[in-house]
Amino acid sequence: MAQVLAEWGMAGIEALRDRVAALVVVDVLSFCTAVDVAVSRSAQILPFPYGDPAAAKLAAERAGALLARPRRAAGGQLSLSPASLLGIPAGTRLMLPSPNGSRLSLAGGGTPVLAGCLRNAAAVARAARGLAGDGAIGVIPAGERWPDGGLRPAIEDLIGAGAVIDALDLPCSPEAQVMRDACRTAGADIPQLIRESVSGRELTEGGFPRDVALALEREVSATAPLLAEGVYRAG
């Protein structure tokens, strides 16, 4: 049955991946926004779990990919910062470690995974419906992590997931309906809400206000990044 289901984070993707025909991971600040910026410029993104630089370097070498630098690296290096990817050359293969979006992307099993955000919600919704046919679609807001490793729900991902669900225009589970309605209710307040959220303030105060601004651009991308054989490409 064509419907939308929604759950949070890794536990959510594990709960839904065998019940749906397509998954949409939503990590607005900043993994999915970075993926959209890069893939819309004909680059390829290889997600990799954050936390083991040596393993990431070896994996990038084996995949013939560049390894993204930490966001705070100097010198205009390609990184998780969406702003750093605005000039990424077409054809670049970039391994992009992240603590949330990358882990979730790789946890989809055999279910197709798309990377959704505010920039490409409609395009991702169209692609998800095409992939799922008459099957269900799972939307997974990534959230952030508390210091103890627990899930911290993040309003930017709640709103981003809601934007994708709204664009899907399908019957919703109660969880999906609440996310959709939160996005609709926020309306014109979305930029202020996300800028003043914990994640938005962290990035702005850390010197990355442009990353927040890029993430807040709505429906500026016709790209639906699709993960296939461990690589995000234009779907």
PDB file of C-alpha atoms in Angstrom:
ATOM      1  CA  MET A   1       0.000   0.000   0.000  1.00  0.00           C
ATOM      2  CA  ALA A   2       1.335   3.432  -0.948  1.00  0.00           C
ATOM      3  CA  GLN A   3       1.723   5.365   2.287  1.00  0.00           C
ATOM      4  CA  VAL A   4       4.345   7.266   4.250  1.00  0.00           C
ATOM      5  CA  LEU A   5       5.883   5.948   7.460  1.00  0.00           C
ATOM      6  CA  ALA A   6       8.308   7.963   9.576  1.00  0.00           C
ATOM      7  CA  GLU A   7      10.633   7.190  12.458  1.00  0.00           C
ATOM      8  CA  TRP A   8      13.730   8.818  13.949  1.00  0.00           C
ATOM      9  CA  GLY A   9      17.390   7.928  13.569  1.00  0.00           C
ATOM     10  CA  MET A  10      19.124   4.561  13.420  1.00  0.00           C
ATOM     11  CA  ALA A  11      16.444   2.718  15.380  1.00  0.00           C
ATOM     12  CA  GLY A  12      13.902   4.162  12.975  1.00  0.00           C
ATOM     13  CA  ILE A  13      15.694   3.046   9.846  1.00  0.00           C
ATOM     14  CA  GLU A  14      16.159  -0.424  11.319  1.00  0.00           C
ATOM     15  CA  ALA A  15      12.443  -0.561  12.114  1.00  0.00           C
ATOM     16  CA  LEU A  16      11.306   0.517   8.645  1.00  0.00           C
ATOM     17  CA  ARG A  17      13.845  -0.740   6.114  1.00  0.00           C
ATOM     18  CA  ASP A  18      12.154  -4.140   5.668  1.00  0.00           C
ATOM     19  CA  ARG A  19       8.656  -2.642   5.617  1.00  0.00           C
ATOM     20  CA  VAL A  20       9.076  -0.022   2.897  1.00  0.00           C
ATOM     21  CA  ALA A  21      10.027   0.084  -0.780  1.00  0.00           C
ATOM     22  CA  ALA A  22      12.130   3.249  -0.480  1.00  0.00           C
ATOM     23  CA  LEU A  23      13.787   5.251   2.294  1.00  0.00           C
ATOM     24  CA  VAL A  24      14.472   8.978   2.527  1.00  0.00           C
ATOM     25  CA  VAL A  25      17.150  10.059   5.005  1.00  0.00           C
ATOM     26  CA  VAL A  26      16.833  13.697   6.107  1.00  0.00           C
ATOM     27  CA  ASP A  27      19.858  15.376   7.729  1.00  0.00           C
ATOM     28  CA  VAL A  28      19.442  19.072   6.976  1.00  0.00           C
ATOM     29  CA  LEU A  29      22.462  20.382   8.933  1.00  0.00           C
ATOM     30  CA  SER A  30      24.387  19.264   7.124  1.00  0.00           C
ATOM     31  CA  PHE A  31      24.911  15.858   5.458  1.00  0.00           C
ATOM     32  CA  CYS A  32      21.947  15.735   3.082  1.00  0.00           C
ATOM     33  CA  THR A  33      22.341  19.394   2.155  1.00  0.00           C
ATOM     34  CA  ALA A  34      26.010  18.728   1.356  1.00  0.00           C
ATOM     35  CA  VAL A  35      25.060  15.665  -0.711  1.00  0.00           C
ATOM     36  CA  ASP A  36      22.515  17.672  -2.685  1.00  0.00           C
ATOM     37  CA  VAL A  37      24.957  20.507  -3.369  1.00  0.00           C
ATOM     38  CA  ALA A  38      27.620  18.074  -4.600  1.00  0.00           C
ATOM     39  CA  VAL A  39      25.436  15.670  -6.572  1.00  0.00           C
ATOM     40  CA  SER A  40      23.600  18.524  -8.296  1.00  0.00           C
ATOM     41  CA  ARG A  41      27.026  19.515  -9.621  1.00  0.00           C
ATOM     42  CA  SER A  42      27.576  16.004 -11.050  1.00  0.00           C
ATOM     43  CA  ALA A  43      29.868  14.879  -8.248  1.00  0.00           C
ATOM     44  CA  GLN A  44      29.510  11.554  -6.422  1.00  0.00           C
ATOM     45  CA  ILE A  45      29.333  11.195  -2.647  1.00  0.00           C
ATOM     46  CA  LEU A  46      30.448   8.073  -0.787  1.00  0.00           C
ATOM     47  CA  PRO A  47      29.045   8.147   2.758  1.00  0.00           C
ATOM     48  CA  PHE A  48      31.261   6.807   5.520  1.00  0.00           C
ATOM     49  CA  PRO A  49      30.657   6.569   9.291  1.00  0.00           C
ATOM     50  CA  TYR A  50      32.377   9.318  11.257  1.00  0.00           C
ATOM     51  CA  GLY A  51      34.959   8.567  13.903  1.00  0.00           C
ATOM     52  CA  ASP A  52      37.821   6.514  12.417  1.00  0.00           C
ATOM     53  CA  PRO A  53      40.036   8.727  10.210  1.00  0.00           C
ATOM     54  CA  ALA A  54      42.466   5.906   9.395  1.00  0.00           C
ATOM     55  CA  ALA A  55      39.666   3.614   8.221  1.00  0.00           C
ATOM     56  CA  ALA A  56      38.131   6.453   6.197  1.00  0.00           C
ATOM     57  CA  LYS A  57      41.447   7.192   4.506  1.00  0.00           C
ATOM     58  CA  LEU A  58      41.950   3.547   3.574  1.00  0.00           C
ATOM     59  CA  ALA A  59      38.376   3.223   2.305  1.00  0.00           C
ATOM     60  CA  ALA A  60      38.742   6.354   0.178  1.00  0.00           C
ATOM     61  CA  GLU A  61      41.970   5.061  -1.358  1.00  0.00           C
ATOM     62  CA  ARG A  62      40.349   1.726  -2.204  1.00  0.00           C
ATOM     63  CA  ALA A  63      37.343   3.487  -3.754  1.00  0.00           C
ATOM     64  CA  GLY A  64      39.434   5.903  -5.787  1.00  0.00           C
ATOM     65  CA  ALA A  65      37.849   8.825  -3.947  1.00  0.00           C
ATOM     66  CA  LEU A  66      39.025  11.988  -2.270  1.00  0.00           C
ATOM     67  CA  LEU A  67      38.504  12.040   1.476  1.00  0.00           C
ATOM     68  CA  ALA A  68      36.628  15.062   2.785  1.00  0.00           C
ATOM     69  CA  ARG A  69      38.501  17.102   5.351  1.00  0.00           C
ATOM     70  CA  PRO A  70      37.080  18.142   8.732  1.00  0.00           C
ATOM     71  CA  ARG A  71      34.719  21.086   8.418  1.00  0.00           C
ATOM     72  CA  ARG A  72      37.149  23.302  10.295  1.00  0.00           C
ATOM     73  CA  ALA A  73      40.116  22.508   8.047  1.00  0.00           C
ATOM     74  CA  ALA A  74      41.665  25.620   6.560  1.00  0.00           C
ATOM     75  CA  GLY A  75      42.416  26.312   2.929  1.00  0.00           C
ATOM     76  CA  GLY A  76      39.069  25.783   1.234  1.00  0.00           C
ATOM     77  CA  GLN A  77      39.169  21.983   1.526  1.00  0.00           C
ATOM     78  CA  LEU A  78      36.154  19.899   0.509  1.00  0.00           C
ATOM     79  CA  SER A  79      34.298  18.953   3.683  1.00  0.00           C
ATOM     80  CA  LEU A  80      30.898  18.350   5.274  1.00  0.00           C
ATOM     81  CA  SER A  81      30.341  22.093   4.895  1.00  0.00           C
ATOM     82  CA  PRO A  82      27.886  22.550   1.979  1.00  0.00           C
ATOM     83  CA  ALA A  83      29.546  25.877   1.181  1.00  0.00           C
ATOM     84  CA  SER A  84      32.846  24.080   0.561  1.00  0.00           C
ATOM     85  CA  LEU A  85      31.166  21.990  -2.152  1.00  0.00           C
ATOM     86  CA  LEU A  86      29.739  24.815  -4.246  1.00  0.00           C
ATOM     87  CA  GLY A  87      32.727  24.628  -6.572  1.00  0.00           C
ATOM     88  CA  ILE A  88      33.264  20.855  -6.549  1.00  0.00           C
ATOM     89  CA  PRO A  89      34.349  19.718 -10.031  1.00  0.00           C
ATOM     90  CA  ALA A  90      31.970  17.476 -11.965  1.00  0.00           C
ATOM     91  CA  GLY A  91      32.958  13.832 -11.725  1.00  0.00           C
ATOM     92  CA  THR A  92      34.632  14.166  -8.330  1.00  0.00           C
ATOM     93  CA  ARG A  93      34.252  11.128  -6.063  1.00  0.00           C
ATOM     94  CA  LEU A  94      34.242  12.382  -2.475  1.00  0.00           C
ATOM     95  CA  MET A  95      34.120  10.172   0.603  1.00  0.00           C
ATOM     96  CA  LEU A  96      32.135  12.138   3.164  1.00  0.00           C
ATOM     97  CA  PRO A  97      32.229  10.942   6.781  1.00  0.00           C
ATOM     98  CA  SER A  98      29.439  12.218   9.012  1.00  0.00           C
ATOM     99  CA  PRO A  99      28.124  11.180  12.415  1.00  0.00           C
ATOM    100  CA  ASN A 100      24.469  10.918  11.402  1.00  0.00           C
ATOM    101  CA  GLY A 101      23.504  11.054   7.723  1.00  0.00           C
ATOM    102  CA  SER A 102      26.301   8.781   6.532  1.00  0.00           C
ATOM    103  CA  ARG A 103      25.580   6.114   9.139  1.00  0.00           C
ATOM    104  CA  LEU A 104      21.896   6.102   8.320  1.00  0.00           C
ATOM    105  CA  SER A 105      22.506   6.030   4.570  1.00  0.00           C
ATOM    106  CA  LEU A 106      24.571   2.872   4.917  1.00  0.00           C
ATOM    107  CA  ALA A 107      22.002   1.161   7.151  1.00  0.00           C
ATOM    108  CA  GLY A 108      19.289   0.850   4.515  1.00  0.00           C
ATOM    109  CA  GLY A 109      20.158  -2.725   3.609  1.00  0.00           C
ATOM    110  CA  GLY A 110      18.685  -3.621   0.242  1.00  0.00           C
ATOM    111  CA  THR A 111      16.114  -0.805   0.288  1.00  0.00           C
ATOM    112  CA  PRO A 112      16.791   2.178  -2.016  1.00  0.00           C
ATOM    113  CA  VAL A 113      17.946   5.234  -0.046  1.00  0.00           C
ATOM    114  CA  LEU A 114      17.540   8.882  -1.085  1.00  0.00           C
ATOM    115  CA  ALA A 115      19.056  11.953   0.602  1.00  0.00           C
ATOM    116  CA  GLY A 116      16.422  14.594   1.269  1.00  0.00           C
ATOM    117  CA  CYS A 117      16.559  18.164   2.551  1.00  0.00           C
ATOM    118  CA  LEU A 118      14.720  21.460   2.166  1.00  0.00           C
ATOM    119  CA  ARG A 119      16.539  22.201  -1.095  1.00  0.00           C
ATOM    120  CA  ASN A 120      15.259  19.128  -2.933  1.00  0.00           C
ATOM    121  CA  ALA A 121      12.166  17.900  -1.069  1.00  0.00           C
ATOM    122  CA  ALA A 122       9.901  17.825  -4.135  1.00  0.00           C
ATOM    123  CA  ALA A 123      12.488  16.149  -6.369  1.00  0.00           C
ATOM    124  CA  VAL A 124      13.221  13.504  -3.750  1.00  0.00           C
ATOM    125  CA  ALA A 125       9.509  12.895  -3.220  1.00  0.00           C
ATOM    126  CA  ARG A 126       9.013  12.318  -6.958  1.00  0.00           C
ATOM    127  CA  ALA A 127      11.954   9.917  -7.067  1.00  0.00           C
ATOM    128  CA  ALA A 128      10.768   8.045  -3.976  1.00  0.00           C
ATOM    129  CA  ARG A 129       7.300   7.553  -5.448  1.00  0.00           C
ATOM    130  CA  GLY A 130       8.841   6.278  -8.663  1.00  0.00           C
ATOM    131  CA  LEU A 131      11.025   3.813  -6.783  1.00  0.00           C
ATOM    132  CA  ALA A 132       8.326   2.644  -4.398  1.00  0.00           C
ATOM    133  CA  GLY A 133       5.449   2.208  -6.840  1.00  0.00           C
ATOM    134  CA  ASP A 134       2.554   0.912  -4.750  1.00  0.00           C
ATOM    135  CA  GLY A 135       4.817   0.257  -1.774  1.00  0.00           C
ATOM    136  CA  ALA A 136       5.314   2.285   1.376  1.00  0.00           C
ATOM    137  CA  ILE A 137       7.968   5.005   1.728  1.00  0.00           C
ATOM    138  CA  GLY A 138       9.931   5.515   4.939  1.00  0.00           C
ATOM    139  CA  VAL A 139      11.122   9.004   5.891  1.00  0.00           C
ATOM    140  CA  ILE A 140      13.885   9.131   8.508  1.00  0.00           C
ATOM    141  CA  PRO A 141      14.844  12.436  10.163  1.00  0.00           C
ATOM    142  CA  ALA A 142      18.396  11.877  11.378  1.00  0.00           C
ATOM    143  CA  GLY A 143      18.460  14.007  14.508  1.00  0.00           C
ATOM    144  CA  GLU A 144      21.630  14.734  16.467  1.00  0.00           C
ATOM    145  CA  ARG A 145      23.415  12.955  19.311  1.00  0.00           C
ATOM    146  CA  TRP A 146      23.580  13.782  22.997  1.00  0.00           C
ATOM    147  CA  PRO A 147      27.019  13.400  24.658  1.00  0.00           C
ATOM    148  CA  ASP A 148      25.977   9.975  25.940  1.00  0.00           C
ATOM    149  CA  GLY A 149      25.236   8.834  22.384  1.00  0.00           C
ATOM    150  CA  GLY A 150      21.462   9.033  22.701  1.00  0.00           C
ATOM    151  CA  LEU A 151      19.281  10.514  19.963  1.00  0.00           C
ATOM    152  CA  ARG A 152      18.573  14.247  20.217  1.00  0.00           C
ATOM    153  CA  PRO A 153      15.603  15.087  17.973  1.00  0.00           C
ATOM    154  CA  ALA A 154      16.451  18.119  15.837  1.00  0.00           C
ATOM    155  CA  ILE A 155      13.806  20.525  14.591  1.00  0.00           C
ATOM    156  CA  GLU A 156      15.601  21.133  11.296  1.00  0.00           C
ATOM    157  CA  ASP A 157      15.269  17.429  10.483  1.00  0.00           C
ATOM    158  CA  LEU A 158      11.676  17.332  11.731  1.00  0.00           C
ATOM    159  CA  ILE A 159      10.817  20.200   9.376  1.00  0.00           C
ATOM    160  CA  GLY A 160      12.874  18.796   6.501  1.00  0.00           C
ATOM    161  CA  ALA A 161      11.200  15.408   6.856  1.00  0.00           C
ATOM    162  CA  GLY A 162       7.856  17.179   6.951  1.00  0.00           C
ATOM    163  CA  ALA A 163       8.646  18.974   3.697  1.00  0.00           C
ATOM    164  CA  VAL A 164       9.406  15.664   1.968  1.00  0.00           C
ATOM    165  CA  ILE A 165       6.262  14.058   3.402  1.00  0.00           C
ATOM    166  CA  ASP A 166       4.149  17.011   2.300  1.00  0.00           C
ATOM    167  CA  ALA A 167       5.529  16.703  -1.230  1.00  0.00           C
ATOM    168  CA  LEU A 168       4.852  12.946  -1.284  1.00  0.00           C
ATOM    169  CA  ASP A 169       1.107  13.661  -0.954  1.00  0.00           C
ATOM    170  CA  LEU A 170       0.277  10.146   0.272  1.00  0.00           C
ATOM    171  CA  PRO A 171      -1.630   8.747   3.249  1.00  0.00           C
ATOM    172  CA  CYS A 172       0.494   9.108   6.376  1.00  0.00           C
ATOM    173  CA  SER A 173       1.126   7.187   9.546  1.00  0.00           C
ATOM    174  CA  PRO A 174       0.458   9.329  12.646  1.00  0.00           C
ATOM    175  CA  GLU A 175       4.201   9.947  13.004  1.00  0.00           C
ATOM    176  CA  ALA A 176       4.503  11.087   9.397  1.00  0.00           C
ATOM    177  CA  GLN A 177       1.393  13.254   9.692  1.00  0.00           C
ATOM    178  CA  VAL A 178       2.807  15.094  12.706  1.00  0.00           C
ATOM    179  CA  MET A 179       6.058  15.817  10.818  1.00  0.00           C
ATOM    180  CA  ARG A 180       4.140  17.024   7.761  1.00  0.00           C
ATOM    181  CA  ASP A 181       1.863  19.230   9.841  1.00  0.00           C
ATOM    182  CA  ALA A 182       4.816  20.672  11.772  1.00  0.00           C
ATOM    183  CA  CYS A 183       6.358  21.821   8.487  1.00  0.00           C
ATOM    184  CA  ARG A 184       3.077  23.277   7.274  1.00  0.00           C
ATOM    185  CA  THR A 185       2.454  25.091  10.553  1.00  0.00           C
ATOM    186  CA  ALA A 186       5.973  26.515  10.731  1.00  0.00           C
ATOM    187  CA  GLY A 187       5.492  28.059   7.288  1.00  0.00           C
ATOM    188  CA  ALA A 188       7.226  31.415   6.980  1.00  0.00           C
ATOM    189  CA  ASP A 189       8.879  30.942  10.376  1.00  0.00           C
ATOM    190  CA  ILE A 190      11.048  28.042   9.144  1.00  0.00           C
ATOM    191  CA  PRO A 191      14.201  30.132   8.491  1.00  0.00           C
ATOM    192  CA  GLN A 192      14.084  31.773  11.917  1.00  0.00           C
ATOM    193  CA  LEU A 193      13.287  28.508  13.694  1.00  0.00           C
ATOM    194  CA  ILE A 194      16.193  26.660  12.098  1.00  0.00           C
ATOM    195  CA  ARG A 195      18.670  29.517  12.519  1.00  0.00           C
ATOM    196  CA  GLU A 196      17.784  29.729  16.219  1.00  0.00           C
ATOM    197  CA  SER A 197      17.742  25.967  16.788  1.00  0.00           C
ATOM    198  CA  VAL A 198      20.565  24.324  18.709  1.00  0.00           C
ATOM    199  CA  SER A 199      22.150  23.038  15.491  1.00  0.00           C
ATOM    200  CA  GLY A 200      21.687  26.329  13.667  1.00  0.00           C
ATOM    201  CA  ARG A 201      23.284  28.321  16.463  1.00  0.00           C
ATOM    202  CA  GLU A 202      26.166  25.873  16.764  1.00  0.00           C
ATOM    203  CA  LEU A 203      27.025  26.265  13.073  1.00  0.00           C
ATOM    204  CA  THR A 204      26.568  30.031  13.000  1.00  0.00           C
ATOM    205  CA  GLU A 205      28.601  30.606  16.152  1.00  0.00           C
ATOM    206  CA  GLY A 206      31.218  28.187  14.843  1.00  0.00           C
ATOM    207  CA  GLY A 207      31.777  30.316  11.750  1.00  0.00           C
ATOM    208  CA  PHE A 208      29.511  28.532   9.256  1.00  0.00           C
ATOM    209  CA  PRO A 209      26.466  30.783   8.764  1.00  0.00           C
ATOM    210  CA  ARG A 210      26.623  30.173   5.019  1.00  0.00           C
ATOM    211  CA  ASP A 211      26.022  26.465   5.592  1.00  0.00           C
ATOM    212  CA  VAL A 212      22.819  27.333   7.423  1.00  0.00           C
ATOM    213  CA  ALA A 213      21.776  29.717   4.659  1.00  0.00           C
ATOM    214  CA  LEU A 214      22.321  27.046   1.994  1.00  0.00           C
ATOM    215  CA  ALA A 215      20.340  24.520   4.023  1.00  0.00           C
ATOM    216  CA  LEU A 216      17.434  26.971   4.275  1.00  0.00           C
ATOM    217  CA  GLU A 217      17.053  27.390   0.514  1.00  0.00           C
ATOM    218  CA  ARG A 218      13.778  25.669  -0.358  1.00  0.00           C
ATOM    219  CA  GLU A 219      13.125  23.792  -3.595  1.00  0.00           C
ATOM    220  CA  VAL A 220      16.126  25.194  -5.440  1.00  0.00           C
ATOM    221  CA  SER A 221      17.339  21.755  -6.570  1.00  0.00           C
ATOM    222  CA  ALA A 222      15.832  19.268  -9.010  1.00  0.00           C
ATOM    223  CA  THR A 223      18.317  16.596  -7.900  1.00  0.00           C
ATOM    224  CA  ALA A 224      17.313  13.433  -6.047  1.00  0.00           C
ATOM    225  CA  PRO A 225      20.538  11.861  -4.716  1.00  0.00           C
ATOM    226  CA  LEU A 226      20.143   8.065  -4.807  1.00  0.00           C
ATOM    227  CA  LEU A 227      22.506   5.684  -3.025  1.00  0.00           C
ATOM    228  CA  ALA A 228      23.576   2.776  -5.245  1.00  0.00           C
ATOM    229  CA  GLU A 229      26.496   0.465  -4.454  1.00  0.00           C
ATOM    230  CA  GLY A 230      27.589   2.808  -1.688  1.00  0.00           C
ATOM    231  CA  VAL A 231      27.619   5.956  -3.834  1.00  0.00           C
ATOM    232  CA  TYR A 232      25.169   8.850  -4.000  1.00  0.00           C
ATOM    233  CA  ARG A 233      24.496   9.916  -7.580  1.00  0.00           C
ATOM    234  CA  ALA A 234      21.713  11.844  -9.249  1.00  0.00           C
ATOM    235  CA  GLY A 235      18.659   9.581  -9.225  1.00  0.00           C
TER     236      GLY A 235
END
